[in-house]
Coordinates of C-alpha atoms in Angstrom, one line a residue:
Chain A
X2 CA 79.9 -14.6 163.4
X3 CA 79.2 -11.1 163.7
X4 CA 76.0 -11.8 165.5
X5 CA 77.7 -13.5 168.0
X6 CA 80.0 -11.1 168.6
X7 CA 77.9 -8.0 168.8
X8 CA 75.9 -10.9 171.4
X9 CA 78.8 -10.9 173.6
X10 CA 79.4 -7.1 173.5
X11 CA 75.8 -7.0 174.7
X12 CA 76.1 -9.9 177.7
X13 CA 79.1 -7.2 179.0
X14 CA 77.5 -4.6 178.5
X15 CA 74.6 -5.9 180.6
X16 CA 76.3 -7.3 183.7
X17 CA 78.6 -4.7 184.3
X18 CA 75.3 -2.8 184.1
X19 CA 73.9 -4.8 186.8
X20 CA 77.1 -4.0 188.5
X21 CA 77.8 -0.9 188.7
X22 CA 73.9 -1.0 189.9
X23 CA 74.5 -3.0 192.5
X24 CA 77.3 -0.9 193.9
X25 CA 75.6 2.4 193.4
X26 CA 72.0 0.7 195.2
X27 CA 75.0 -0.7 198.0
X28 CA 76.1 2.6 199.2
X29 CA 73.4 4.1 201.0
X30 CA 71.2 1.1 202.1
X31 CA 70.3 -0.3 205.7
X32 CA 69.2 -3.7 205.7
X33 CA 66.9 -5.7 208.1
X34 CA 65.4 -9.1 207.4
X35 CA 63.9 -11.3 210.8
X36 CA 60.8 -11.9 212.3
X37 CA 57.6 -11.4 210.1
X38 CA 56.0 -10.2 214.2
X39 CA 58.0 -6.5 213.8
X40 CA 58.0 -6.6 209.9
X41 CA 55.5 -4.1 209.2
X42 CA 56.4 -2.7 212.6
X43 CA 59.7 -1.8 211.2
X44 CA 58.8 -0.8 207.5
X45 CA 56.6 1.9 209.1
X46 CA 59.4 3.0 210.9
X47 CA 62.0 2.8 208.6
X48 CA 59.4 5.5 206.3
X49 CA 59.2 7.9 207.9
X50 CA 63.0 7.5 208.9
X51 CA 63.1 8.2 205.0
X52 CA 61.2 10.9 204.9
X53 CA 63.1 12.5 207.7
X54 CA 66.7 11.8 206.1
X55 CA 66.6 11.8 202.6
X56 CA 69.0 9.9 199.9
X57 CA 69.3 7.1 202.5
X58 CA 67.7 3.7 201.9
X59 CA 66.3 1.2 204.6
X60 CA 64.8 -1.8 203.2
X61 CA 62.9 -4.1 205.1
X62 CA 62.6 -8.3 205.0
X63 CA 60.9 -11.0 206.8
X64 CA 61.2 -14.0 207.4
X65 CA 61.3 -15.2 211.3
X66 CA 63.1 -14.0 214.1
X67 CA 65.6 -16.9 213.5
X68 CA 66.6 -16.0 209.8
X69 CA 67.1 -12.1 211.9
X70 CA 69.5 -14.1 214.0
X71 CA 71.4 -15.0 211.3
X72 CA 71.7 -13.0 208.8
X73 CA 72.7 -10.6 211.3
X74 CA 75.8 -12.7 212.2
X75 CA 76.8 -13.5 208.5
X76 CA 76.5 -10.0 207.9
X77 CA 73.5 -10.5 204.7
X78 CA 71.8 -8.2 207.1
X79 CA 73.1 -4.7 208.8
X80 CA 70.2 -5.4 211.6
X81 CA 68.1 -8.3 212.3
X82 CA 64.7 -8.2 214.1
X83 CA 64.5 -10.6 216.6
X84 CA 60.6 -10.7 218.6
X85 CA 62.1 -12.4 221.9
X86 CA 65.2 -12.2 224.2
X87 CA 69.0 -13.1 223.0
X88 CA 69.4 -16.4 224.2
X89 CA 72.4 -17.1 226.2
X90 CA 75.0 -18.4 223.3
X91 CA 73.7 -15.2 221.2
X92 CA 75.5 -13.2 223.4
X93 CA 78.0 -12.2 220.1
X94 CA 74.5 -9.6 219.6
X95 CA 73.7 -6.4 220.8
X96 CA 70.1 -6.1 220.6
X97 CA 68.3 -2.9 221.0
X98 CA 64.4 -3.2 222.1
X99 CA 61.9 -1.1 220.5
X100 CA 58.8 -2.8 221.8
X101 CA 57.0 -5.2 223.9
X102 CA 54.8 -7.7 223.0
X103 CA 52.8 -10.1 225.3
X104 CA 51.3 -13.5 224.4
X105 CA 48.5 -14.7 225.4
X106 CA 46.2 -18.2 225.7
X107 CA 42.8 -17.7 223.7
X108 CA 40.2 -20.1 222.5
X109 CA 36.8 -19.8 220.4
X110 CA 33.7 -17.0 222.0
X111 CA 31.5 -20.3 222.3
X112 CA 34.2 -22.1 224.4
X113 CA 32.7 -21.8 228.5
X114 CA 36.1 -22.0 230.0
X115 CA 37.6 -19.3 231.3
X116 CA 41.0 -20.0 232.7
X117 CA 43.6 -22.4 232.7
X118 CA 45.7 -23.0 235.1
X119 CA 49.5 -22.7 233.8
X120 CA 49.6 -27.0 235.3
X121 CA 46.9 -27.4 232.8
X122 CA 48.1 -26.1 230.3
X123 CA 51.2 -28.1 230.4
X124 CA 48.8 -31.2 230.6
X125 CA 46.6 -29.8 227.4
X126 CA 50.3 -28.8 225.4
X127 CA 51.6 -32.4 226.3
X128 CA 48.4 -34.7 226.0
X129 CA 47.7 -35.4 229.4
X130 CA 44.6 -34.0 228.9
X131 CA 42.4 -34.3 225.5
X132 CA 38.8 -33.1 226.2
X133 CA 37.8 -29.7 227.3
X134 CA 34.9 -31.6 229.9
X135 CA 38.6 -32.8 232.1
X136 CA 38.8 -27.9 232.8
X137 CA 36.0 -27.6 233.5
X138 CA 34.0 -27.1 229.8
X139 CA 32.0 -29.2 227.2
X140 CA 32.5 -33.0 225.9
X141 CA 34.7 -32.0 223.7
X142 CA 38.8 -32.9 222.2
X143 CA 40.2 -30.3 222.9
X144 CA 41.9 -28.9 219.3
X145 CA 45.4 -27.6 220.8
X146 CA 46.9 -25.2 218.0
X147 CA 51.1 -24.6 218.3
X148 CA 53.0 -22.4 216.2
X149 CA 55.9 -23.0 213.4
X150 CA 59.5 -23.8 214.5
X151 CA 61.8 -20.9 214.4
X152 CA 59.2 -18.8 215.4
X153 CA 59.5 -16.7 218.7
X154 CA 56.2 -16.8 220.0
X155 CA 56.6 -20.5 220.5
X156 CA 60.0 -20.1 222.4
X157 CA 58.6 -18.1 224.8
X158 CA 55.6 -19.6 225.1
X159 CA 57.8 -23.4 225.5
X160 CA 60.3 -21.5 227.7
X161 CA 57.5 -19.9 230.3
X162 CA 55.3 -22.7 230.6
X163 CA 58.3 -25.2 230.6
X164 CA 57.9 -27.4 227.7
X165 CA 59.8 -29.1 225.0
X166 CA 58.3 -28.4 221.5
X167 CA 58.9 -32.2 221.6
X168 CA 57.0 -33.7 223.8
X169 CA 53.6 -31.2 222.7
X170 CA 50.8 -33.0 221.0
X171 CA 50.0 -30.3 219.0
X172 CA 46.7 -31.2 216.1
X173 CA 47.4 -28.1 213.8
X174 CA 50.9 -26.2 213.6
X175 CA 50.4 -22.4 212.3
X176 CA 52.4 -19.4 211.3
X177 CA 52.0 -16.2 212.2
X178 CA 49.7 -14.6 214.3
X179 CA 47.0 -13.7 212.5
X180 CA 46.6 -17.8 211.0
X181 CA 46.4 -18.7 215.0
X182 CA 43.3 -15.8 215.3
X183 CA 41.8 -17.7 212.3
X184 CA 42.6 -21.3 213.1
X185 CA 40.7 -21.0 216.7
X186 CA 38.4 -18.7 215.2
X187 CA 36.8 -21.5 212.7
X188 CA 36.5 -23.8 215.8
X189 CA 35.1 -23.8 219.2
X190 CA 36.9 -26.6 220.8
X191 CA 40.8 -25.3 219.5
X192 CA 43.6 -23.7 222.0
X193 CA 45.9 -21.1 220.5
X194 CA 48.4 -18.4 221.3
X195 CA 49.0 -15.4 219.5
X196 CA 50.2 -12.0 220.0
X197 CA 47.9 -10.2 222.8
X198 CA 47.8 -6.9 220.6
X199 CA 47.0 -8.7 217.6
X200 CA 44.1 -11.0 220.1
X201 CA 43.2 -7.8 221.5
X202 CA 42.2 -6.1 218.3
X203 CA 40.6 -8.5 216.8
X204 CA 38.6 -9.5 219.5
X205 CA 37.3 -5.9 219.7
X206 CA 36.4 -6.0 215.9
X207 CA 34.1 -8.6 216.6
X208 CA 36.5 -12.2 215.9
X209 CA 34.5 -14.7 217.8
X210 CA 37.5 -15.7 220.0
X211 CA 38.9 -14.9 224.0
X212 CA 41.7 -14.1 225.7
X213 CA 42.5 -16.4 229.1
X214 CA 44.4 -15.2 231.4
X215 CA 47.7 -16.0 232.2
X216 CA 48.7 -16.7 235.6
X217 CA 46.2 -14.6 237.6
X218 CA 46.4 -11.8 235.5
X219 CA 44.1 -10.3 232.9
X220 CA 45.7 -10.5 229.1
X221 CA 45.4 -6.8 228.3
X222 CA 48.8 -4.2 226.5
X223 CA 47.3 -2.1 229.5
X224 CA 49.5 -5.1 231.6
X225 CA 52.3 -6.0 229.5
X226 CA 53.2 -1.7 229.3
X227 CA 52.7 -2.2 233.2
X228 CA 55.3 -5.5 233.0
X229 CA 52.5 -7.3 235.0
X230 CA 52.0 -9.8 232.8
X231 CA 54.5 -12.4 232.7
X232 CA 54.7 -13.7 229.4
X233 CA 55.8 -10.9 227.5
X234 CA 58.4 -10.4 225.0
X235 CA 60.7 -7.2 224.0
X236 CA 61.0 -6.7 220.3
X237 CA 64.4 -6.1 219.7
X238 CA 66.6 -5.0 216.9
X239 CA 70.1 -7.1 217.2
X240 CA 73.5 -6.1 216.0
X241 CA 76.4 -7.8 215.5
X242 CA 79.5 -6.1 217.7
X243 CA 78.9 -2.2 218.5
X244 CA 76.4 -0.4 215.7
X245 CA 78.1 2.8 213.7
X246 CA 76.5 5.3 211.7
X247 CA 74.3 5.0 209.8
X248 CA 72.9 2.0 211.8
X249 CA 73.6 3.5 214.8
X250 CA 71.3 6.7 213.9
X251 CA 68.6 4.2 212.9
X252 CA 68.2 2.2 215.8
X253 CA 68.2 5.4 217.6
X254 CA 65.0 6.6 216.3
X255 CA 63.3 3.6 215.9
X256 CA 63.6 3.5 220.6
X257 CA 62.6 6.9 220.2
X258 CA 59.5 8.2 221.2
X259 CA 58.8 9.3 218.2
X260 CA 57.7 6.2 217.0
X261 CA 55.4 5.9 219.6
X262 CA 51.8 6.3 217.7
X263 CA 53.4 3.9 215.0
X264 CA 54.8 1.0 217.5
X265 CA 50.7 1.4 219.2
X266 CA 50.1 1.8 215.7
X267 CA 50.7 -1.8 215.1
X268 CA 49.1 -2.9 218.7
X269 CA 52.7 -3.1 220.6
X270 CA 53.7 -1.5 223.4
X271 CA 56.2 1.7 223.1
X272 CA 59.0 1.5 225.6
X273 CA 60.6 4.8 225.3
X274 CA 59.2 6.2 228.2
Chain B
X18 CA 36.0 -28.5 170.5
X19 CA 32.0 -28.1 170.1
X20 CA 31.9 -29.1 166.3
X21 CA 33.3 -32.1 167.8
X22 CA 31.4 -32.7 170.4
X23 CA 27.8 -31.7 168.6
X24 CA 28.7 -34.4 166.1
X25 CA 29.4 -37.1 168.5
X26 CA 26.1 -36.1 170.4
X27 CA 24.4 -37.0 167.9
X28 CA 25.8 -39.9 166.6
X29 CA 25.0 -41.2 170.6
X30 CA 21.4 -39.7 169.8
X31 CA 20.6 -41.3 166.4
X32 CA 22.4 -44.9 167.2
X33 CA 19.9 -44.8 171.4
X34 CA 17.2 -42.2 169.9
X35 CA 15.2 -41.2 173.4
X36 CA 15.6 -45.4 175.3
X37 CA 18.8 -44.8 176.7
X38 CA 19.9 -47.4 179.4
X39 CA 20.1 -45.9 182.8
X40 CA 23.6 -47.3 183.3
X41 CA 24.8 -44.6 180.4
X42 CA 22.5 -41.9 182.0
X43 CA 24.1 -42.1 185.5
X44 CA 27.6 -42.2 183.9
X45 CA 26.4 -38.7 181.5
X46 CA 24.9 -37.4 185.2
X47 CA 28.7 -38.4 186.8
X48 CA 30.3 -36.6 183.3
X49 CA 28.0 -33.2 184.3
X50 CA 28.4 -33.2 188.0
X51 CA 31.9 -33.6 188.1
X52 CA 31.7 -30.4 185.3
X53 CA 29.8 -28.7 187.4
X54 CA 31.6 -28.5 190.6
X55 CA 34.6 -27.5 188.9
X56 CA 32.7 -24.9 187.4
X57 CA 31.1 -23.9 190.7
X58 CA 34.5 -23.9 192.8
X59 CA 35.5 -21.4 190.4
X60 CA 32.7 -19.4 190.3
X61 CA 32.0 -19.4 194.1
X62 CA 35.8 -18.5 194.5
X63 CA 35.7 -15.4 192.0
X64 CA 32.4 -13.9 193.5
X65 CA 33.1 -14.5 197.3
X66 CA 36.9 -12.4 196.3
X67 CA 35.0 -9.9 194.2
X68 CA 32.4 -9.7 197.0
X69 CA 34.0 -9.3 200.0
X70 CA 37.4 -6.6 197.6
X71 CA 35.2 -4.6 195.3
X72 CA 33.9 -2.3 198.3
X73 CA 37.5 -1.0 198.6
X74 CA 38.5 -0.8 195.2
X75 CA 39.3 2.7 193.7
X76 CA 41.2 4.4 191.6
X77 CA 42.8 5.4 194.5
X78 CA 43.8 2.6 195.6
X79 CA 45.8 1.0 192.7
X80 CA 48.3 3.9 192.3
X81 CA 47.9 5.0 195.9
X82 CA 51.2 3.8 198.4
X83 CA 50.7 1.3 201.3
X84 CA 50.3 3.1 205.0
X85 CA 50.4 1.7 208.1
X86 CA 51.2 -1.6 207.0
X87 CA 48.9 -2.0 204.1
X88 CA 45.5 -1.5 206.5
X89 CA 45.2 2.0 204.7
X90 CA 46.5 3.6 201.1
X91 CA 46.8 1.6 198.3
X92 CA 48.8 -1.0 196.3
X93 CA 50.7 1.3 193.8
X94 CA 54.5 0.5 194.1
X95 CA 53.6 -3.1 194.5
X96 CA 51.6 -3.5 191.4
X97 CA 54.3 -1.9 189.7
X98 CA 56.9 -4.4 191.1
X99 CA 54.7 -7.3 190.3
X100 CA 54.3 -5.9 186.6
X101 CA 58.3 -5.8 186.9
X102 CA 58.6 -9.2 188.3
X103 CA 56.4 -10.7 185.9
X104 CA 57.9 -9.1 183.4
X105 CA 61.9 -10.2 184.4
X106 CA 60.4 -14.1 184.4
X107 CA 58.8 -13.5 181.0
X108 CA 61.7 -12.4 179.1
X109 CA 63.6 -14.5 180.2
X110 CA 61.8 -17.9 180.5
X111 CA 59.8 -17.3 177.3
X112 CA 62.8 -17.9 174.9
X113 CA 64.2 -19.8 176.8
X114 CA 62.0 -22.3 177.4
X115 CA 60.8 -22.1 173.7
X116 CA 64.3 -23.1 172.5
X117 CA 64.0 -25.4 174.9
X118 CA 60.9 -27.2 173.8
X119 CA 62.0 -27.1 170.0
X120 CA 64.6 -29.1 171.6
X121 CA 62.8 -31.5 172.3
X122 CA 60.4 -31.6 169.4
X123 CA 62.4 -30.7 165.8
X124 CA 66.2 -31.1 167.0
X125 CA 65.6 -34.8 168.8
X126 CA 63.7 -37.9 168.8
X127 CA 61.5 -38.5 171.7
X128 CA 63.1 -42.0 172.7
X129 CA 67.2 -40.6 172.6
X130 CA 68.9 -40.5 176.4
X131 CA 69.3 -36.9 176.2
X132 CA 65.7 -35.8 175.3
X133 CA 64.3 -38.3 178.2
X134 CA 66.9 -37.2 180.2
X135 CA 66.0 -34.0 179.8
X136 CA 61.9 -34.7 180.4
X137 CA 62.6 -36.3 183.0
X138 CA 64.5 -33.4 184.6
X139 CA 61.9 -30.7 183.3
X140 CA 58.3 -33.3 185.5
X141 CA 60.4 -33.2 188.4
X142 CA 61.5 -29.5 188.5
X143 CA 57.8 -28.8 187.3
X144 CA 56.7 -30.5 190.8
X145 CA 59.0 -29.1 193.2
X146 CA 57.2 -27.4 195.9
X147 CA 58.1 -23.4 195.2
X148 CA 59.3 -22.4 198.9
X149 CA 62.3 -25.0 197.5
X150 CA 62.7 -22.2 194.5
X151 CA 62.9 -19.9 197.2
X152 CA 65.6 -20.9 199.0
X153 CA 67.2 -21.8 196.3
X154 CA 66.7 -18.3 193.9
X155 CA 67.9 -17.0 197.7
X156 CA 71.2 -19.3 197.9
X157 CA 72.2 -18.6 194.3
X158 CA 70.9 -15.1 192.7
X159 CA 70.7 -13.0 196.0
X160 CA 73.9 -14.2 198.1
X161 CA 76.2 -16.2 195.1
X162 CA 75.1 -13.7 192.3
X163 CA 75.1 -10.7 194.7
X164 CA 71.7 -9.3 193.6
X165 CA 70.6 -9.1 196.8
X166 CA 66.8 -9.0 197.5
X167 CA 65.6 -7.6 193.8
X168 CA 63.5 -7.3 191.3
X169 CA 65.3 -9.2 189.4
X170 CA 66.6 -11.7 191.8
X171 CA 62.2 -12.7 192.4
X172 CA 62.1 -12.3 188.3
X173 CA 64.5 -15.5 188.3
X174 CA 63.8 -17.2 190.4
X175 CA 60.3 -17.1 188.9
X176 CA 62.4 -18.6 185.6
X177 CA 62.9 -21.6 187.4
X178 CA 60.1 -22.3 188.6
X179 CA 57.7 -21.3 185.0
X180 CA 59.6 -22.4 183.3
X181 CA 59.1 -26.9 183.2
X182 CA 55.5 -25.9 182.7
X183 CA 56.3 -23.7 179.5
X184 CA 58.6 -26.5 178.0
X185 CA 55.9 -29.1 178.6
X186 CA 53.1 -27.3 177.0
X187 CA 54.8 -25.6 174.2
X188 CA 56.4 -28.9 173.7
X189 CA 53.0 -30.5 173.6
X190 CA 52.3 -28.0 171.0
X191 CA 54.8 -28.4 169.0
X192 CA 54.4 -32.3 168.6
X193 CA 50.9 -32.3 167.8
X194 CA 51.5 -30.5 164.7
X195 CA 51.0 -33.0 161.8
X196 CA 54.7 -34.0 160.6
X197 CA 53.2 -33.8 156.5
X198 CA 53.9 -29.9 157.3
X199 CA 57.8 -30.5 158.2
X200 CA 57.3 -33.0 154.4
X201 CA 56.2 -30.1 153.2
X202 CA 58.7 -27.6 154.3
X203 CA 61.0 -29.8 153.1
X204 CA 59.8 -31.0 149.8
X205 CA 59.6 -27.2 149.1
X206 CA 62.8 -27.1 149.4
X207 CA 62.3 -24.9 153.0
X208 CA 65.4 -24.5 155.5
X209 CA 65.0 -25.8 159.1
X210 CA 65.0 -22.4 160.3
X211 CA 62.3 -21.1 158.0
X212 CA 60.2 -24.2 157.9
X213 CA 60.4 -23.6 162.3
X214 CA 59.9 -19.9 162.1
X215 CA 56.8 -19.8 159.6
X216 CA 55.3 -23.4 159.5
X217 CA 56.0 -25.2 162.8
X218 CA 56.3 -22.8 165.2
X219 CA 52.7 -20.7 164.5
X220 CA 50.7 -24.0 163.8
X221 CA 52.2 -24.8 167.7
X222 CA 51.1 -21.5 168.9
X223 CA 47.5 -22.5 170.8
X224 CA 50.2 -25.2 172.9
X225 CA 52.6 -22.2 173.2
X226 CA 49.9 -19.5 174.6
X227 CA 48.5 -22.3 177.4
X228 CA 52.3 -22.5 178.6
X229 CA 52.5 -19.3 178.8
X230 CA 49.6 -18.2 180.4
X231 CA 49.5 -21.6 182.8
X232 CA 52.8 -19.8 183.4
X233 CA 51.7 -16.6 183.7
X234 CA 49.3 -17.7 186.5
X235 CA 51.5 -19.7 188.7
X236 CA 54.4 -16.3 188.4
X237 CA 51.8 -14.0 189.1
X238 CA 49.9 -16.2 192.4
X239 CA 53.8 -16.8 193.5
X240 CA 54.4 -16.3 197.3
X241 CA 56.8 -18.8 198.7
X242 CA 59.5 -18.1 195.6
X243 CA 59.3 -14.2 196.4
X244 CA 59.1 -13.3 200.0
X245 CA 63.3 -14.4 200.0
X246 CA 64.1 -13.4 196.5
X247 CA 62.1 -10.2 195.8
X248 CA 61.4 -9.1 199.4
X249 CA 59.4 -7.1 201.5
X250 CA 60.0 -3.5 200.8
X251 CA 57.4 -1.7 199.5
X252 CA 58.1 1.4 198.3
X253 CA 58.1 2.4 194.9
X254 CA 61.0 0.4 192.9
X255 CA 63.7 2.6 191.0
X256 CA 65.2 -0.3 189.3
X257 CA 65.7 -4.1 189.1
X258 CA 67.8 -4.0 191.7
X259 CA 65.9 -2.7 194.5
X260 CA 63.1 -4.5 196.5
X261 CA 59.8 -4.9 195.2
X262 CA 56.7 -6.3 197.1
X263 CA 54.8 -9.1 195.0
X264 CA 51.1 -9.0 195.1
X265 CA 51.1 -11.8 196.5
X266 CA 53.1 -11.8 199.5
X267 CA 50.9 -7.9 200.2
X268 CA 47.9 -10.1 200.3
X269 CA 49.7 -12.8 203.0
X270 CA 51.1 -10.2 205.0
X271 CA 48.2 -8.4 205.4
X272 CA 45.8 -11.6 205.9
X273 CA 48.1 -13.3 207.6
X274 CA 50.4 -10.6 209.9
X275 CA 48.8 -7.5 209.6
X276 CA 45.6 -7.5 212.0
X277 CA 42.6 -5.7 210.9
X278 CA 44.1 -5.9 206.8
X279 CA 41.2 -8.3 206.2
X280 CA 39.4 -5.4 204.0
X281 CA 42.7 -5.0 201.8
X282 CA 43.8 -7.8 201.7
X283 CA 40.3 -8.7 199.8
X284 CA 40.8 -5.7 197.4
X285 CA 44.3 -7.2 196.6
X286 CA 42.6 -10.5 196.0
X287 CA 40.6 -8.5 193.7
X288 CA 43.6 -6.8 191.6
X289 CA 45.1 -10.3 191.7
X290 CA 42.3 -12.1 190.2
X291 CA 41.2 -9.6 187.9
X292 CA 45.0 -9.3 186.6
X293 CA 44.4 -13.0 186.0
X294 CA 41.0 -13.0 183.7
X295 CA 42.9 -9.7 182.0
X296 CA 45.4 -11.6 181.3
X297 CA 44.0 -15.0 179.8
X298 CA 41.8 -13.4 178.1
X299 CA 44.7 -11.4 176.3
X300 CA 46.9 -14.5 175.4
X301 CA 43.9 -15.8 173.6
X302 CA 42.5 -13.5 171.7
X303 CA 45.9 -12.2 170.8
X304 CA 46.4 -16.2 169.9
X305 CA 43.4 -17.0 168.1
X306 CA 44.0 -13.4 165.9
X307 CA 47.1 -14.7 164.9
X308 CA 46.7 -18.0 164.2
X309 CA 43.8 -16.9 162.0
X310 CA 46.0 -14.0 160.2
X311 CA 48.5 -16.9 159.8
X312 CA 46.3 -19.5 158.1
X313 CA 44.2 -16.7 156.0
X314 CA 47.7 -15.7 155.2
X315 CA 49.1 -19.7 153.6
X316 CA 45.7 -20.0 152.1
X317 CA 46.4 -17.3 149.8

């Protein structure tokens, strides 16, 4: 019996230790969740912020833009990360852009097709054009690469081309940008779309992919910055209600020119100026 | 094992001599081929990862903090978090797993409804995709129990995932202990508990160790169950209540989400693979030595 009591005591002590630890940890911690595109960028910004403000902690978690919206709404996160414009039904949230990103279509470098019109892209993604020779390429079936549900890249792409996800006939569904690049670089007949920053870096690094222009505008970070490139998106921090104190301070820091070098290092376009 | 296979081989060669029928030769060729395929796949994987990862590996890489989203710097905090998560997982799952395995093999007979129910649910649990464990862990440990994104939530989620594996192989190990041992212990008037701890558990050690290694292997390679529980934060954890990025998540993020992260992804994968091989070797040596000591003790 004695043993049993000491075991209970130990359990109670353990749980109370955990709870106090929890209470202490919750005091000066800011939690961000959301877009996997923004997470690496905000992690780096958070590190610099922590260095400038000793004693404060910023924890960055990932999981996709939808998660960022949901967590910010439910209060599971102080700030959500959303890599697109907020939708009309999300007007309960406030968005603060910290950078810009463009999306471009990519093909394998060995593919002779130099550009696709908007109409051709729509037909390919609807499965009405299934062979590259119909758009001036080789006689080979097109492998359509689409993004997974909940990804902002997908939503932006569908919106720009006026497509619905149900009508897209995809052969490969991918998650993150680098996965898209890897799929297309490994398949000479694939057509996909990824973030321009990622595509530009990988193409320069020797990965065999080709960036296609959209609406006649060359896909480059310079054109995203100038606003000329039609298929671009803001990278947003979102909060429910006007941010206060710690959160507001962090958002101000993340959209200031103090982090321009970090934004560029992650292949995004700064918006601070 | 070796002794057994040698003797089988010699029996066949004595019976058939060198004039084995053709069908026999084809069959043995196919069997050997299958084994070679498995070994080749493993060696190729190890070679590919080590070949691409070793050039970027250094002592600094193991202790430094990552910078520029992991493209530069090292994996120091990530290694610490990974080991802490594994530690939590093992501290929780080992006693629970052993207890459940003992219940199944020593306290109930194989065909009772309760043991069948437990065994059935374990087999189902063992086949559940890890992302389901991740979402469960997020909902239960992080949100419901209020642990938040933390190493503790991650370790507990992994423990849930590893338990079925651990229990089932420990149970197999315990069942393979001959009933004569139990009868002998009873004849010597040993109490049930003493018989368990001094005779049955030590004899079942190899099976338990297999379960432990399998469980550790699955835990250390886990991504989906951890991304929503232990999280993504890559600084040195202060306590178990801090979020900490596991090595497998770091590799996933570097290769899938960070342009230019491939080299460090390979280097991290090399570390992960080396860690796995080490755990395997240590567990095997440990089990071997312990087993030998115990049998030596018993025979004197």
